[in-house]
mmCIF file of C-alpha atoms in Angstrom:
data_model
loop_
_atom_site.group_PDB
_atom_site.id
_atom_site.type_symbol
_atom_site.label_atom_id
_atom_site.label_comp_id
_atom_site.label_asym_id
_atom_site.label_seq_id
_atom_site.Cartn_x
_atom_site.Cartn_y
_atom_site.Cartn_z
ATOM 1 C CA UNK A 14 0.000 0.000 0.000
ATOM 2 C CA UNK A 15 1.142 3.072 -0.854
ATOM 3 C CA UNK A 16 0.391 6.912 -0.500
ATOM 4 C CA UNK A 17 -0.216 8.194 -4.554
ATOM 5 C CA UNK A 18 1.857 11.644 -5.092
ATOM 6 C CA UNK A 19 -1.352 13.180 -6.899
ATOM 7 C CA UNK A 20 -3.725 12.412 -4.152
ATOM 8 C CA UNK A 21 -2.200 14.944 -1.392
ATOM 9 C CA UNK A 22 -3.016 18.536 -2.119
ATOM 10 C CA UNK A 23 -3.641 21.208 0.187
ATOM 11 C CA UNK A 24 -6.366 23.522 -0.208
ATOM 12 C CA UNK A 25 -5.509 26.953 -1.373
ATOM 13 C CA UNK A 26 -2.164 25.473 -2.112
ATOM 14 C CA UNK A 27 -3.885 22.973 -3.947
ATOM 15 C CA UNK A 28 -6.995 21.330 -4.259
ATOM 16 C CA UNK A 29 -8.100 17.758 -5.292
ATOM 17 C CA UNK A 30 -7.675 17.914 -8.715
ATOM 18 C CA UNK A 31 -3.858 18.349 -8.131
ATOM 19 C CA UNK A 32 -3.673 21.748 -8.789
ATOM 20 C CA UNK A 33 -1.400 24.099 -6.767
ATOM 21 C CA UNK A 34 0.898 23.759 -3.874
ATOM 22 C CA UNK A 35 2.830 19.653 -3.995
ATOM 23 C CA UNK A 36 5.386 17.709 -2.664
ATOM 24 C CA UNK A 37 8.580 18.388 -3.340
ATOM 25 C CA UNK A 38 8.469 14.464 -4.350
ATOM 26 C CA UNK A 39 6.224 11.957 -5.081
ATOM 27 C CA UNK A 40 4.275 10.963 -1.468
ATOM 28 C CA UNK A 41 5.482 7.109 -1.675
ATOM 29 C CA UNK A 42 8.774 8.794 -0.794
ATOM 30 C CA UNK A 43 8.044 11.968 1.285
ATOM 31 C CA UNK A 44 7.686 11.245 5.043
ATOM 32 C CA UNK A 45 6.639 14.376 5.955
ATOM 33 C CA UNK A 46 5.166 17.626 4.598
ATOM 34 C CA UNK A 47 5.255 21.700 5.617
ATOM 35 C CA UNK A 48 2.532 23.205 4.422
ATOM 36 C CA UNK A 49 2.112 26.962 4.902
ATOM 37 C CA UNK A 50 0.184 28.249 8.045
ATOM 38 C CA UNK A 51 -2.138 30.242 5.432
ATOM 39 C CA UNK A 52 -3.118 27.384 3.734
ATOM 40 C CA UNK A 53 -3.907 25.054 6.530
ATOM 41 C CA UNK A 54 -7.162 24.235 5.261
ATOM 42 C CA UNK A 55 -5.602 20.480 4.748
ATOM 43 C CA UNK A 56 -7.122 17.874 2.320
ATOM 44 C CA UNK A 57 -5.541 15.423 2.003
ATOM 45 C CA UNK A 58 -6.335 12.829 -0.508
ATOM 46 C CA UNK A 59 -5.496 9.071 -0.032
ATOM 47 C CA UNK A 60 -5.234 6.184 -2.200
ATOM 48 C CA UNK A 61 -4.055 2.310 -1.812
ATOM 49 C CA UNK A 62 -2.217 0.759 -4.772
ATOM 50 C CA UNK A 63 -2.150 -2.972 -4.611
ATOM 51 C CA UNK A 64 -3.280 -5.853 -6.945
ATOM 52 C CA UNK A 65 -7.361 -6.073 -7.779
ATOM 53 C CA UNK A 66 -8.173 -2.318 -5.940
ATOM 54 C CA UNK A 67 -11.256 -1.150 -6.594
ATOM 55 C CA UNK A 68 -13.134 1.830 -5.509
ATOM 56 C CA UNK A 69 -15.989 0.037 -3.607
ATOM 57 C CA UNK A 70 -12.716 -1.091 -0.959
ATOM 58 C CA UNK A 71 -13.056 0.331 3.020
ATOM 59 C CA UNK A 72 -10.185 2.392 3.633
ATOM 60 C CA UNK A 73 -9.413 3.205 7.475
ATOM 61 C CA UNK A 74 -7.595 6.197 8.372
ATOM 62 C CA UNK A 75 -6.280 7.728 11.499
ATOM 63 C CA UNK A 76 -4.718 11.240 12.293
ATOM 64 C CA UNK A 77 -2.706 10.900 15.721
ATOM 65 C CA UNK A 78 -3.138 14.547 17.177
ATOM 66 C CA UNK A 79 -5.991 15.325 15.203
ATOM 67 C CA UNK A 80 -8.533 11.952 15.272
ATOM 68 C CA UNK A 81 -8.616 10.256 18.898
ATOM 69 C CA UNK A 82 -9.412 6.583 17.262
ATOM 70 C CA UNK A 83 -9.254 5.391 13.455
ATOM 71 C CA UNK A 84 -11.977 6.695 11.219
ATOM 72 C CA UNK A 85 -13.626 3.937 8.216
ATOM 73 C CA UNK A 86 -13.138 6.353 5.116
ATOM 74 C CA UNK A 87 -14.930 4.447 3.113
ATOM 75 C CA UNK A 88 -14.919 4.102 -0.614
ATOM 76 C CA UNK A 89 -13.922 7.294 -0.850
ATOM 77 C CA UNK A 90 -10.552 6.955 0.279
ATOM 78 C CA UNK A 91 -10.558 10.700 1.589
ATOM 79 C CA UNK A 92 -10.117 12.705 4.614
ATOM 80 C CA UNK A 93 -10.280 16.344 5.226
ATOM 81 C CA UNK A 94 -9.196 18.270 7.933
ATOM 82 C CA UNK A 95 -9.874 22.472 8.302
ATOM 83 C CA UNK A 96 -8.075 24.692 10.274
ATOM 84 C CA UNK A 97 -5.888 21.954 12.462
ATOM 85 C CA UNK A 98 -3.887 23.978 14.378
ATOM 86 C CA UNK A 99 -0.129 24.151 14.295
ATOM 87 C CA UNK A 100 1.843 21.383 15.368
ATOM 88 C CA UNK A 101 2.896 18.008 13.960
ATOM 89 C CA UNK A 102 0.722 15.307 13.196
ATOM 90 C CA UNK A 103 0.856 12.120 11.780
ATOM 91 C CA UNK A 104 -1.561 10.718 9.455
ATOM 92 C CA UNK A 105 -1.769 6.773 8.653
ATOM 93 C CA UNK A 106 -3.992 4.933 6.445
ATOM 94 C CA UNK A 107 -4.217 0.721 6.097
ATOM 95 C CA UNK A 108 -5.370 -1.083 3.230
ATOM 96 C CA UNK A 109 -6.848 -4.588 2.568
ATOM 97 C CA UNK A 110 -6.314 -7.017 -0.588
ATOM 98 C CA UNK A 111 -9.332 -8.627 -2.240
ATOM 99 C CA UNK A 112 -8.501 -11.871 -0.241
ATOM 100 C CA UNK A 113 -9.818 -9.335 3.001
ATOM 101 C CA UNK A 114 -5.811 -9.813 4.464
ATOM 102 C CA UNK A 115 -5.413 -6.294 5.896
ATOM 103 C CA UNK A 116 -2.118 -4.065 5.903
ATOM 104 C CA UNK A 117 -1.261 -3.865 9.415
ATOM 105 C CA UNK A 118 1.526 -1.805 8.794
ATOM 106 C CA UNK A 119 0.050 0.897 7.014
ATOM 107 C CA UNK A 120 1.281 3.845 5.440
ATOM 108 C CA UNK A 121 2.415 7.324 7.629
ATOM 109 C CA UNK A 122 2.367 10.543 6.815
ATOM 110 C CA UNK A 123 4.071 13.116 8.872
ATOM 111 C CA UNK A 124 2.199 16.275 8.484
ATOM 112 C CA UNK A 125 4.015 19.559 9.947
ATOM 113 C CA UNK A 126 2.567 23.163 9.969
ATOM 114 C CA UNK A 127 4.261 25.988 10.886
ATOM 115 C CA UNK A 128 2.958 28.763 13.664
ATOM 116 C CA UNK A 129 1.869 31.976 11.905
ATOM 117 C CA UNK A 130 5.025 34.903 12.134
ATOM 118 C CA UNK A 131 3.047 36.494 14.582
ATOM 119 C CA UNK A 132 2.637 32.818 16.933
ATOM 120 C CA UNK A 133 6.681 32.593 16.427
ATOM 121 C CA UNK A 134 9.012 32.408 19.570
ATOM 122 C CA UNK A 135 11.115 34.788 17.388
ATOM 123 C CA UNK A 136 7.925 37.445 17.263
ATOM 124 C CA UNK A 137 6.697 36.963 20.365
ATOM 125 C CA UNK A 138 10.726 37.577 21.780
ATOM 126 C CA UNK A 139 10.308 40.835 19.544
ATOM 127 C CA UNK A 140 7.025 41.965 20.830
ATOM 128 C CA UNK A 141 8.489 41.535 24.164
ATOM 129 C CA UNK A 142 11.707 43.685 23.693
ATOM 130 C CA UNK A 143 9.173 46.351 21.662
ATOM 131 C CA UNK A 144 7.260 46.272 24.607
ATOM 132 C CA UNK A 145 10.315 46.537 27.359
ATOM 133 C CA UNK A 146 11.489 49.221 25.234
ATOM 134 C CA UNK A 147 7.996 51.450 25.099
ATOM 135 C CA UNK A 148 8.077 51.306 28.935
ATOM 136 C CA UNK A 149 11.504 52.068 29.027
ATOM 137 C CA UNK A 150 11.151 55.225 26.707
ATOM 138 C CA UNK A 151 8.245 55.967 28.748
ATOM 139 C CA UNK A 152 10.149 55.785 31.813
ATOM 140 C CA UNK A 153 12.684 57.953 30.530
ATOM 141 C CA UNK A 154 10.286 60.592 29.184
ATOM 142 C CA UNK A 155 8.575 60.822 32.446
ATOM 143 C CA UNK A 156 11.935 60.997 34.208
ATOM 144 C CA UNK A 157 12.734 63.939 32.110
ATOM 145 C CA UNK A 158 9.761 65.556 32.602
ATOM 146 C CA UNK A 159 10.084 65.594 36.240
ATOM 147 C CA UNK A 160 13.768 66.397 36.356
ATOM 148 C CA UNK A 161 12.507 69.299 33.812
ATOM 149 C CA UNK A 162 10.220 70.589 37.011
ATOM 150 C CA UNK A 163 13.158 70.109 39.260
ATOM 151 C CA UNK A 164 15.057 72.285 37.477
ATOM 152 C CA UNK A 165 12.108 74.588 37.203
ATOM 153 C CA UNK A 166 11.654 74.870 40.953
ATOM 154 C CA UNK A 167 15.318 75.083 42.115
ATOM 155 C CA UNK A 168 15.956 78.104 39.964
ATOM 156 C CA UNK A 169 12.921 79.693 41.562
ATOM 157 C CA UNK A 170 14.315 78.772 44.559
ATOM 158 C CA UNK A 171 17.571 80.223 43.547
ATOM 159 C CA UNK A 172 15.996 83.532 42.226
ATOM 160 C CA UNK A 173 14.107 84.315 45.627
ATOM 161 C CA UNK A 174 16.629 83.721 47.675
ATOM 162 C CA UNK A 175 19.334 85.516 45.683
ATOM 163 C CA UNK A 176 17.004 88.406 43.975
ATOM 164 C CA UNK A 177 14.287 89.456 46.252
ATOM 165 C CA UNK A 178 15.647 87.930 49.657
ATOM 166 C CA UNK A 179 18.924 90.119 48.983
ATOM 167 C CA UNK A 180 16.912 92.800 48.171
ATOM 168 C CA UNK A 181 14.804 92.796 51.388
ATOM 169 C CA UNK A 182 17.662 92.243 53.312
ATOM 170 C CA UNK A 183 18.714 95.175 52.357
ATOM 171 C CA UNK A 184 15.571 97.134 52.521
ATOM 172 C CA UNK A 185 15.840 95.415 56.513
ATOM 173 C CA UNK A 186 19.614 96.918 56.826
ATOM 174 C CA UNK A 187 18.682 99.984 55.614
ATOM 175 C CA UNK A 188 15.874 100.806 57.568
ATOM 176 C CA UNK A 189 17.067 99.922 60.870
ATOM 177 C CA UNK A 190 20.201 101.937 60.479
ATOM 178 C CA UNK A 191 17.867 104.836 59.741
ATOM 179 C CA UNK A 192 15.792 104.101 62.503
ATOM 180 C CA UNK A 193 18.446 104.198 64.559
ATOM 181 C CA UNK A 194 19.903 107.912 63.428
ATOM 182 C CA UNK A 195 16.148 109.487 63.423
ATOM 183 C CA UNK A 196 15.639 107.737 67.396
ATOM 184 C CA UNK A 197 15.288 110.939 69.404
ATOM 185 C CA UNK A 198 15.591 113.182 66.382
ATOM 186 C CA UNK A 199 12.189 112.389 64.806
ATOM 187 C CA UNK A 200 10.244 109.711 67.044
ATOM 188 C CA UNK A 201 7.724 109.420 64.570
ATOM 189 C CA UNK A 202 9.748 108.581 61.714
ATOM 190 C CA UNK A 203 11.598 105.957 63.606
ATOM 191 C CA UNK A 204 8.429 104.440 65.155
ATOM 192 C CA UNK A 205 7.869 104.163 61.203
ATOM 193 C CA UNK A 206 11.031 103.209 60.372
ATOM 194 C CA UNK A 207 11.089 100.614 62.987
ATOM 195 C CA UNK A 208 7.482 99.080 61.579
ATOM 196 C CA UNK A 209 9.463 98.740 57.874
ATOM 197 C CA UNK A 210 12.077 96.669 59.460
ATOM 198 C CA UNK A 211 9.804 94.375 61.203
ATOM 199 C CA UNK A 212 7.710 94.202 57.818
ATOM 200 C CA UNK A 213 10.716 93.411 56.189
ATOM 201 C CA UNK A 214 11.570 91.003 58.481
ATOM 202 C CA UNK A 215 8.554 88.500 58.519
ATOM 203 C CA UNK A 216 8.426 89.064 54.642
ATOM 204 C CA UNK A 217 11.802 87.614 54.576
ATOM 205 C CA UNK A 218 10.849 84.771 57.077
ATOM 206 C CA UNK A 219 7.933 83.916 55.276
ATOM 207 C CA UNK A 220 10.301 84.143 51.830
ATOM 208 C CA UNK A 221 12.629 81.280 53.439
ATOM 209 C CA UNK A 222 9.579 79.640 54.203
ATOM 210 C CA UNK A 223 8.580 79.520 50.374
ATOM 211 C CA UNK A 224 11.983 79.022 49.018
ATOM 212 C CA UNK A 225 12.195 75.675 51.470
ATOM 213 C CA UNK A 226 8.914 74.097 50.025
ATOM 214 C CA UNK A 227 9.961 75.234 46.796
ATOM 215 C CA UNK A 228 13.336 73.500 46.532
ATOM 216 C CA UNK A 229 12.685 70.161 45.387
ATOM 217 C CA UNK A 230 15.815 68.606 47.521
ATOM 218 C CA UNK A 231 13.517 69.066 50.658
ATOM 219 C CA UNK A 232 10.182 67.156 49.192
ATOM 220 C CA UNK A 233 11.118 63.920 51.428
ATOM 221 C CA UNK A 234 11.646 66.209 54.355
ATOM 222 C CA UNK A 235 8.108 67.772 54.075
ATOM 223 C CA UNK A 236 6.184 64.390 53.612
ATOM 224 C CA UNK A 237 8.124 63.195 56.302
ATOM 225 C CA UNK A 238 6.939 66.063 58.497
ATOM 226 C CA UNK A 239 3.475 66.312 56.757
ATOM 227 C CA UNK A 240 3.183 62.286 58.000
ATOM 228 C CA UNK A 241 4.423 63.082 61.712
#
């Protein structure tokens, strides 16, 4: 018994009239076949050669991964399979002569069909690293971003402390200097005097106070006190 080269086609590929997609030799001497994934709409043809066939012969068949227990074809001598899905399977068929001896041995068929590119360990190792690599960039945009508003902050920091704190340290100095020429000259400029430099003062306290929450190095510090 034999497997006939012009009975295996696979639809798409091929079809049963022989057309399309074959073996790369004739299927008495193939022992295995790769048909695309996109044309896995297998049908397979089977025939048995021996002396006195004729048509009206059963034919059993059996797909190991695809059948769970051998299948009577028939006098048909057919089987189809749609959509298996990928893997390797092994298809056998037996035979019987006209004295009803039957072919215990058989003939096999390995049948092998690929995973789809995107159902490839290579793809799916891709899609990974595309995907470690998104989060990464994301990562590194949102680190920038923040480090952007650190920078932000610190030189606002910087520029109230150096600018205006400078300046109304000076407005401070100055004032109590002159308050302390006009005392017992002209009480009621240095009472006024005196008033600017206390001003000045908690303006430049509550300045600090800004310029601490404002620098970014003392966040931890202030959730740490905000949780006490």
């Amino acid at each position: 018994m034999k497997l006939v080269g012009k009975a295996v086609a696979v639809a798409g590929l091929g079809n049963a009239t022989g057309e399309g997609w074959r073996t790369p030799a004739p299927i008495e001497y193939v022992r295995s076949i790769t048909p695309p994934y996109s044309e896995r709409n297998d049908h397979l043809l089977l025939r048995v050669h021996g002396p006195h066939r004729t048509a009206e012969e059963q034919v059993p068949l059996h797909a190991r991964g695809l059948l769970t227990e051998w299948v009577e074809a028939g006098t048909q001598h057919e089987a189809t399979f749609t959509n298996p899905d990928p893997g390797t399977y092994t298809f056998r068929v037996q035979g019987r002569n006209s004295a009803e001896v039957w072919d215990e041995q058989g003939a096999a068929l390995q049948l092998i069909i690929a995973p789809p590119w995107w159902g490839t360990w290579w793809f799916r190792v891709g899609a990974l690293l595309v995907f470690a690599g998104a989060l990464y960039a994301f990562y590194r945009y949102r680190l920038a971003q923040a480090m952007k508003v650190v920078a932000v902050r610190e030189r606002i920091a910087r520029d109230l402390h150096d600018e205006i704190g400078s300046t109304l340290s000076s407005v401070s100095l100055f004032s109590s200097v002159a308050q302390k020429k006009a005392k017992g000259k002209a009480p009621e400029a240095s009472e006024l005097l005196g008033r600017i430099t206390d001003s000045t003062t908690q303006v430049l306290e509550a300045m600090n106070d800004i310029v601490w929450a404002v620098n970014a190095e003392n966040d931890d510090m202030a959730q740490r006190e905000a949780h006490a």
